[in-house]
Each structure stands twice: as structure tokens, then as C-alpha cells.
């Protein structure tokens, strides 16, 4: 059964709890909601955890606010942690990984942080333009949701334009377009230029497990390794055979997350 908590600004945040035991919040990335982490939630529940799959603001059954700020999303995590017992571990995927790290850096009662391919960019690929979030927002303001998704994928994630064109004929495109209004949120979480904030990450004192896929892109592996190096108690591991779509193969994360979270 889906439950709801109210964040500090009055925004309702919807979540599902799978299993019982030590609570673990699952934080999805761009064009994700609580359904896309449900498979991993079921895996963790089977392993003896209480896995919390929630809709980030603006998605699914959660509410939204007229003006977005990363601080409000951290407030959302804080009220969820309070609702599940006052402290929790966190797993974040992609931009949700960056949000999880920011929450830990700002002192939320987080016991451990596991992240998968946080999209910080080093020297492995060109950085997105500083004004990408502004241009995506402008397309949305003009009602061009398809154009906003295309711009996000090509410039934000480095997806080749020809692959994006082929994606437009796939069922997933409608899903992306449906969540297009939240893309500026994820771009804001990542920061202009997707630079790794070494000073903020250095403030994290809890254990951090940083993961990437063995079949993924080199720049995401570099980012994951950089995160492990930037925190006081960081460790990097590779998930063999997986790429950025690891949430579609949640069993691949069972052992590594179970061992870390216990």
C-alpha cells in the first residue's frame, strides 16, 4: 500500500515499503519514478531489508512546487527518513546518486550511501554547456516536451543523435516525454557542467560504496571511482556485464548491496 508524507514545504511525497528490517531509501535518477526502482526494492526486501521506493517530487503520486530547489528534495529525503525510523541507508542511481551524496554531505541521518554511476564529468567527455538547464527549461515553457527530452539526452547524457532518433519510435519515448518537466530538476542536481564537488563530498563521514557497470561507459566508471576517492570512507566496485540500465537487472546488485548494507 502506498503511503504519503508531507515535506517541509507542504509537498506530499508518495512511497512504497517492501519488506522489513534495516530501512534503505532508493533514489531514482532522471525519467524515473518509484516503479523503476521497484525491482531492486523487491530484491532488497528478499534479502532482509525494508526498501523504500518513493516518487521524487513532480513524479508519480508525489506533489510538486512552483519553484524547484535541490534543498527541497533533500527535505523530502529527510522527512522520509524520519517516517521510516529516524535513520536509513540510501541507494541512488545516476542523478539520484548525486542527490543521495548531497543529502549525506548536508548531514541527514544517513548510515551508509551506495551510489551507481553518478554522472559527474571529468576529462573523459565534453561537459554539457553551462546553460543546458536553461535551454531545456525554455523548450518546456514553449510546450516542446519532445525537444526537451532530445536536448537532455544528446547534450546532457552524451547519447548520439542517431540513437535518440531511433528511441523516438520506441514505447520508452512516451515515458520520457511524460516526465520531461522534471529534467531541469535532475540537471540542477547535477550542477552546471556536472563537476564533481570535491569539497562537499569530503564532508561525508559515513561509508560510501560507489559502483559502475563493467559494460558501461568509461566516463561513468571514472566518475564512480572519483566519488570513492573523494569521500573519507569510500570504496569502488564494478558490476560485471552491466551498464547504466542496471535497474533492469536488479539481481546483479543483490550481493554487493547486501554485503555493504549489512
CSV table of C-alpha atoms in Angstrom, one decimal:
chain,number,residue,atom,x,y,z
A,1,UNK,CA,0.0,0.0,0.0
A,2,UNK,CA,1.3,3.4,-1.0
A,3,UNK,CA,1.8,5.9,1.9
A,4,UNK,CA,2.4,9.6,1.9
A,5,UNK,CA,4.5,12.0,4.0
A,6,UNK,CA,4.4,15.8,3.8
A,7,UNK,CA,7.7,17.6,3.1
A,8,UNK,CA,8.8,20.8,4.8
A,9,UNK,CA,7.2,23.0,2.1
A,10,UNK,CA,3.9,21.1,2.2
A,11,UNK,CA,4.6,18.9,-0.8
A,12,UNK,CA,3.2,15.3,-0.5
A,13,UNK,CA,5.7,12.6,-1.2
A,14,UNK,CA,4.4,9.1,-2.0
A,15,UNK,CA,6.3,5.9,-1.2
A,16,UNK,CA,6.0,2.2,-1.0
A,17,UNK,CA,7.8,-0.1,1.5
A,18,UNK,CA,9.0,-3.5,0.5
A,19,UNK,CA,9.9,-6.0,3.3
A,20,UNK,CA,11.1,-5.3,6.8
A,21,UNK,CA,14.4,-4.7,8.5
A,22,UNK,CA,17.0,-2.0,8.1
A,23,UNK,CA,15.5,0.8,6.0
A,24,UNK,CA,17.1,1.6,2.7
A,25,UNK,CA,15.8,4.5,0.6
A,26,UNK,CA,16.0,4.1,-3.2
A,27,UNK,CA,16.6,7.3,-5.1
A,28,UNK,CA,16.0,7.1,-8.8
A,29,UNK,CA,17.5,9.4,-11.5
A,30,UNK,CA,16.2,11.3,-14.5
A,31,UNK,CA,12.9,10.0,-16.0
A,32,UNK,CA,12.5,7.5,-13.2
A,33,UNK,CA,9.8,7.2,-10.5
A,34,UNK,CA,9.2,4.6,-7.8
A,35,UNK,CA,8.1,1.9,-10.2
A,36,UNK,CA,11.6,1.9,-11.9
A,37,UNK,CA,13.3,1.0,-8.6
A,38,UNK,CA,10.6,-1.5,-7.6
A,39,UNK,CA,12.5,-4.5,-8.9
A,40,UNK,CA,15.5,-3.5,-6.7
A,41,UNK,CA,13.2,-2.9,-3.8
A,42,UNK,CA,11.9,-6.4,-4.1
A,43,UNK,CA,15.4,-7.9,-4.2
A,44,UNK,CA,16.5,-6.0,-1.1
A,45,UNK,CA,13.2,-6.9,0.7
A,46,UNK,CA,14.0,-10.6,0.0
A,47,UNK,CA,17.5,-10.0,1.5
A,48,UNK,CA,16.0,-8.8,4.8
A,49,UNK,CA,15.8,-5.0,4.3
A,50,UNK,CA,12.9,-2.5,4.3
A,51,UNK,CA,13.3,-1.0,0.9
A,52,UNK,CA,11.6,2.4,0.4
A,53,UNK,CA,10.7,3.2,-3.2
A,54,UNK,CA,9.4,6.8,-3.5
A,55,UNK,CA,8.3,9.2,-6.1
A,56,UNK,CA,10.6,12.2,-6.2
A,57,UNK,CA,8.7,15.5,-6.4
A,58,UNK,CA,7.0,16.1,-9.7
A,59,UNK,CA,6.7,12.4,-10.4
A,60,UNK,CA,4.1,9.7,-10.0
A,61,UNK,CA,1.8,10.3,-7.0
A,62,UNK,CA,4.0,12.9,-5.3
A,63,UNK,CA,3.3,16.6,-5.5
A,64,UNK,CA,5.4,19.5,-6.7
A,65,UNK,CA,6.1,23.1,-6.0
A,66,UNK,CA,6.1,26.2,-8.3
A,67,UNK,CA,9.8,26.7,-7.9
A,68,UNK,CA,12.4,23.9,-7.8
A,69,UNK,CA,15.4,23.8,-5.4
A,70,UNK,CA,17.7,20.9,-4.6
A,71,UNK,CA,17.2,21.8,-0.9
A,72,UNK,CA,13.5,20.8,-1.2
A,73,UNK,CA,14.5,17.4,-2.5
A,74,UNK,CA,16.8,17.0,0.5
A,75,UNK,CA,13.9,18.0,2.7
A,76,UNK,CA,11.9,15.2,1.0
A,77,UNK,CA,14.6,12.6,1.9
A,78,UNK,CA,14.7,13.9,5.5
A,79,UNK,CA,11.0,13.5,6.1
A,80,UNK,CA,11.1,10.0,4.5
A,81,UNK,CA,14.0,9.0,6.8
A,82,UNK,CA,12.0,10.3,9.8
A,83,UNK,CA,9.0,8.3,8.7
A,84,UNK,CA,10.9,5.0,8.5
A,85,UNK,CA,12.6,5.3,11.8
A,86,UNK,CA,14.9,8.3,12.1
A,87,UNK,CA,17.9,6.9,10.2
A,88,UNK,CA,18.4,4.9,7.0
A,89,UNK,CA,20.8,3.8,4.3
A,90,UNK,CA,20.4,5.3,0.9
A,91,UNK,CA,21.0,3.9,-2.6
A,92,UNK,CA,21.0,6.3,-5.5
A,93,UNK,CA,21.1,5.7,-9.3
A,94,UNK,CA,22.5,8.3,-11.7
A,95,UNK,CA,21.4,11.8,-10.8
A,96,UNK,CA,19.7,10.2,-7.8
A,97,UNK,CA,23.2,9.1,-6.8
A,98,UNK,CA,24.3,12.7,-6.8
A,99,UNK,CA,21.2,13.7,-4.8
A,100,UNK,CA,22.0,10.9,-2.3
A,101,UNK,CA,25.5,12.2,-1.9
A,102,UNK,CA,24.4,15.8,-1.4
A,103,UNK,CA,21.9,14.7,1.3
A,104,UNK,CA,24.7,12.8,3.1
A,105,UNK,CA,27.1,15.8,2.8
A,106,UNK,CA,24.5,18.0,4.4
A,107,UNK,CA,24.2,15.9,7.5
A,108,UNK,CA,21.0,13.9,7.1
A,109,UNK,CA,20.8,10.9,9.4
A,110,UNK,CA,22.1,8.5,6.7
A,111,UNK,CA,24.0,5.5,7.9
A,112,UNK,CA,25.5,4.4,4.6
A,113,UNK,CA,25.4,5.5,0.9
A,114,UNK,CA,25.6,3.3,-2.1
A,115,UNK,CA,25.6,5.0,-5.5
A,116,UNK,CA,25.6,3.7,-9.1
A,117,UNK,CA,27.2,5.8,-11.8
A,118,UNK,CA,26.7,9.3,-10.6
A,119,UNK,CA,27.1,11.5,-13.7
A,120,UNK,CA,29.9,13.8,-12.8
A,121,UNK,CA,32.1,14.5,-15.8
A,122,UNK,CA,35.9,14.7,-15.8
A,123,UNK,CA,38.1,14.6,-18.8
A,124,UNK,CA,36.5,11.6,-20.5
A,125,UNK,CA,33.9,13.5,-22.5
A,126,UNK,CA,32.9,17.1,-23.2
A,127,UNK,CA,30.9,18.8,-20.4
A,128,UNK,CA,27.4,19.9,-21.1
A,129,UNK,CA,27.1,23.6,-21.7
A,130,UNK,CA,26.6,25.8,-18.7
A,131,UNK,CA,23.2,26.9,-20.0
A,132,UNK,CA,21.8,23.4,-20.7
A,133,UNK,CA,19.3,23.6,-17.9
A,134,UNK,CA,18.1,27.0,-19.2
A,135,UNK,CA,17.6,25.7,-22.7
A,136,UNK,CA,15.8,22.6,-21.6
A,137,UNK,CA,13.5,24.7,-19.4
A,138,UNK,CA,12.9,27.1,-22.4
A,139,UNK,CA,11.7,24.2,-24.6
A,140,UNK,CA,9.4,23.0,-21.8
A,141,UNK,CA,8.0,26.5,-21.4
A,142,UNK,CA,7.3,26.5,-25.2
A,143,UNK,CA,5.4,23.2,-24.8
A,144,UNK,CA,8.1,21.3,-26.7
A,145,UNK,CA,8.5,18.3,-24.4
A,146,UNK,CA,9.9,16.1,-27.1
A,147,UNK,CA,12.6,18.7,-27.8
A,148,UNK,CA,13.4,19.0,-24.2
A,149,UNK,CA,14.0,15.2,-23.9
A,150,UNK,CA,16.1,15.2,-27.0
A,151,UNK,CA,18.3,18.1,-25.8
A,152,UNK,CA,18.7,16.4,-22.4
A,153,UNK,CA,19.8,13.1,-23.9
A,154,UNK,CA,22.1,14.5,-26.6
A,155,UNK,CA,23.9,17.2,-24.6
A,156,UNK,CA,23.2,16.1,-21.0
A,157,UNK,CA,23.9,12.3,-21.3
A,158,UNK,CA,26.0,12.3,-24.5
A,159,UNK,CA,23.7,9.9,-26.3
A,160,UNK,CA,24.4,10.1,-30.1
A,161,UNK,CA,21.7,11.9,-32.0
A,162,UNK,CA,21.0,8.9,-34.3
A,163,UNK,CA,20.3,6.7,-31.2
A,164,UNK,CA,17.9,9.4,-29.9
A,165,UNK,CA,16.1,9.4,-33.2
A,166,UNK,CA,15.6,5.6,-33.0
A,167,UNK,CA,14.4,5.9,-29.4
A,168,UNK,CA,11.5,8.1,-30.6
A,169,UNK,CA,9.8,5.1,-32.2
A,170,UNK,CA,10.1,3.0,-29.0
A,171,UNK,CA,7.5,2.8,-26.2
A,172,UNK,CA,10.0,4.3,-23.8
A,173,UNK,CA,9.9,7.6,-25.5
A,174,UNK,CA,6.4,8.3,-24.3
A,175,UNK,CA,7.6,7.6,-20.8
A,176,UNK,CA,10.4,10.1,-21.2
A,177,UNK,CA,8.2,12.7,-22.5
A,178,UNK,CA,5.7,12.2,-19.7
A,179,UNK,CA,8.4,13.1,-17.2
A,180,UNK,CA,10.1,15.8,-19.3
A,181,UNK,CA,9.1,18.5,-16.8
A,182,UNK,CA,11.4,17.0,-14.2
A,183,UNK,CA,14.5,17.1,-16.4
A,184,UNK,CA,15.5,20.6,-15.2
A,185,UNK,CA,15.4,19.2,-11.7
A,186,UNK,CA,18.0,16.5,-12.5
A,187,UNK,CA,20.2,19.0,-14.4
A,188,UNK,CA,20.1,21.2,-11.3
A,189,UNK,CA,21.0,18.3,-9.0
A,190,UNK,CA,24.0,17.5,-11.3
A,191,UNK,CA,25.1,21.2,-11.3
A,192,UNK,CA,26.1,23.2,-14.3
A,193,UNK,CA,28.8,21.3,-16.2
A,194,UNK,CA,28.4,18.2,-14.0
A,195,UNK,CA,31.5,19.0,-12.0
A,196,UNK,CA,32.4,16.8,-9.1
A,197,UNK,CA,32.1,18.9,-5.9
A,198,UNK,CA,35.2,17.5,-4.1
A,199,UNK,CA,34.8,19.9,-1.1
A,200,UNK,CA,31.2,18.9,-0.4
A,201,UNK,CA,31.9,15.2,-0.9
A,202,UNK,CA,34.8,15.4,1.6
A,203,UNK,CA,32.2,16.3,4.3
A,204,UNK,CA,30.6,12.9,4.0
A,205,UNK,CA,31.7,10.8,7.0
A,206,UNK,CA,29.6,7.7,6.5
A,207,UNK,CA,30.7,4.7,4.4
A,208,UNK,CA,30.2,5.1,0.7
A,209,UNK,CA,30.1,2.3,-1.9
A,210,UNK,CA,30.5,3.7,-5.4
A,211,UNK,CA,29.5,1.3,-8.3
A,212,UNK,CA,29.7,1.3,-12.1
A,213,UNK,CA,28.9,-1.3,-14.7
A,214,UNK,CA,31.6,-3.3,-16.5
A,215,UNK,CA,29.7,-2.9,-19.8
A,216,UNK,CA,29.1,0.8,-19.2
A,217,UNK,CA,30.7,4.0,-20.5
A,218,UNK,CA,34.3,4.9,-19.4
A,219,UNK,CA,33.4,8.3,-18.2
A,220,UNK,CA,30.8,6.9,-15.8
A,221,UNK,CA,33.4,4.5,-14.4
A,222,UNK,CA,35.8,7.4,-13.9
A,223,UNK,CA,33.1,9.3,-12.1
A,224,UNK,CA,32.3,6.4,-9.8
A,225,UNK,CA,36.0,5.9,-9.0
A,226,UNK,CA,36.4,9.7,-8.3
A,227,UNK,CA,33.5,9.6,-5.9
A,228,UNK,CA,35.0,6.7,-3.9
A,229,UNK,CA,38.3,8.7,-3.8
A,230,UNK,CA,36.7,11.9,-2.7
A,231,UNK,CA,35.0,10.7,0.5
A,232,UNK,CA,36.6,9.7,3.7
A,233,UNK,CA,35.3,6.1,3.7
A,234,UNK,CA,34.8,5.3,0.1
A,235,UNK,CA,35.1,2.0,-1.9
A,236,UNK,CA,34.6,1.3,-5.6
A,237,UNK,CA,33.3,-1.9,-7.1
A,238,UNK,CA,32.4,-2.9,-10.7
A,239,UNK,CA,29.2,-4.8,-11.5
A,240,UNK,CA,30.2,-7.2,-14.3
A,241,UNK,CA,28.2,-7.1,-17.5
A,242,UNK,CA,26.0,-4.2,-16.5
A,243,UNK,CA,25.6,-0.7,-18.0
A,244,UNK,CA,23.7,2.4,-16.9
A,245,UNK,CA,20.4,0.4,-17.1
A,246,UNK,CA,21.3,-1.7,-14.1
A,247,UNK,CA,17.9,-1.2,-12.6
A,248,UNK,CA,16.5,-3.5,-15.2
A,249,UNK,CA,18.8,-6.2,-13.8
A,250,UNK,CA,18.3,-5.7,-10.0
A,251,UNK,CA,19.6,-9.2,-9.1
A,252,UNK,CA,23.1,-8.1,-10.3
A,253,UNK,CA,23.1,-5.7,-7.3
A,254,UNK,CA,21.9,-8.2,-4.6
A,255,UNK,CA,25.2,-9.5,-3.3
A,256,UNK,CA,27.2,-6.3,-3.4
A,257,UNK,CA,24.5,-4.2,-1.8
A,258,UNK,CA,23.6,-6.8,0.8
A,259,UNK,CA,27.2,-7.2,1.9
A,260,UNK,CA,27.7,-3.4,2.1
A,261,UNK,CA,24.4,-2.5,3.8
A,262,UNK,CA,24.8,-5.2,6.5
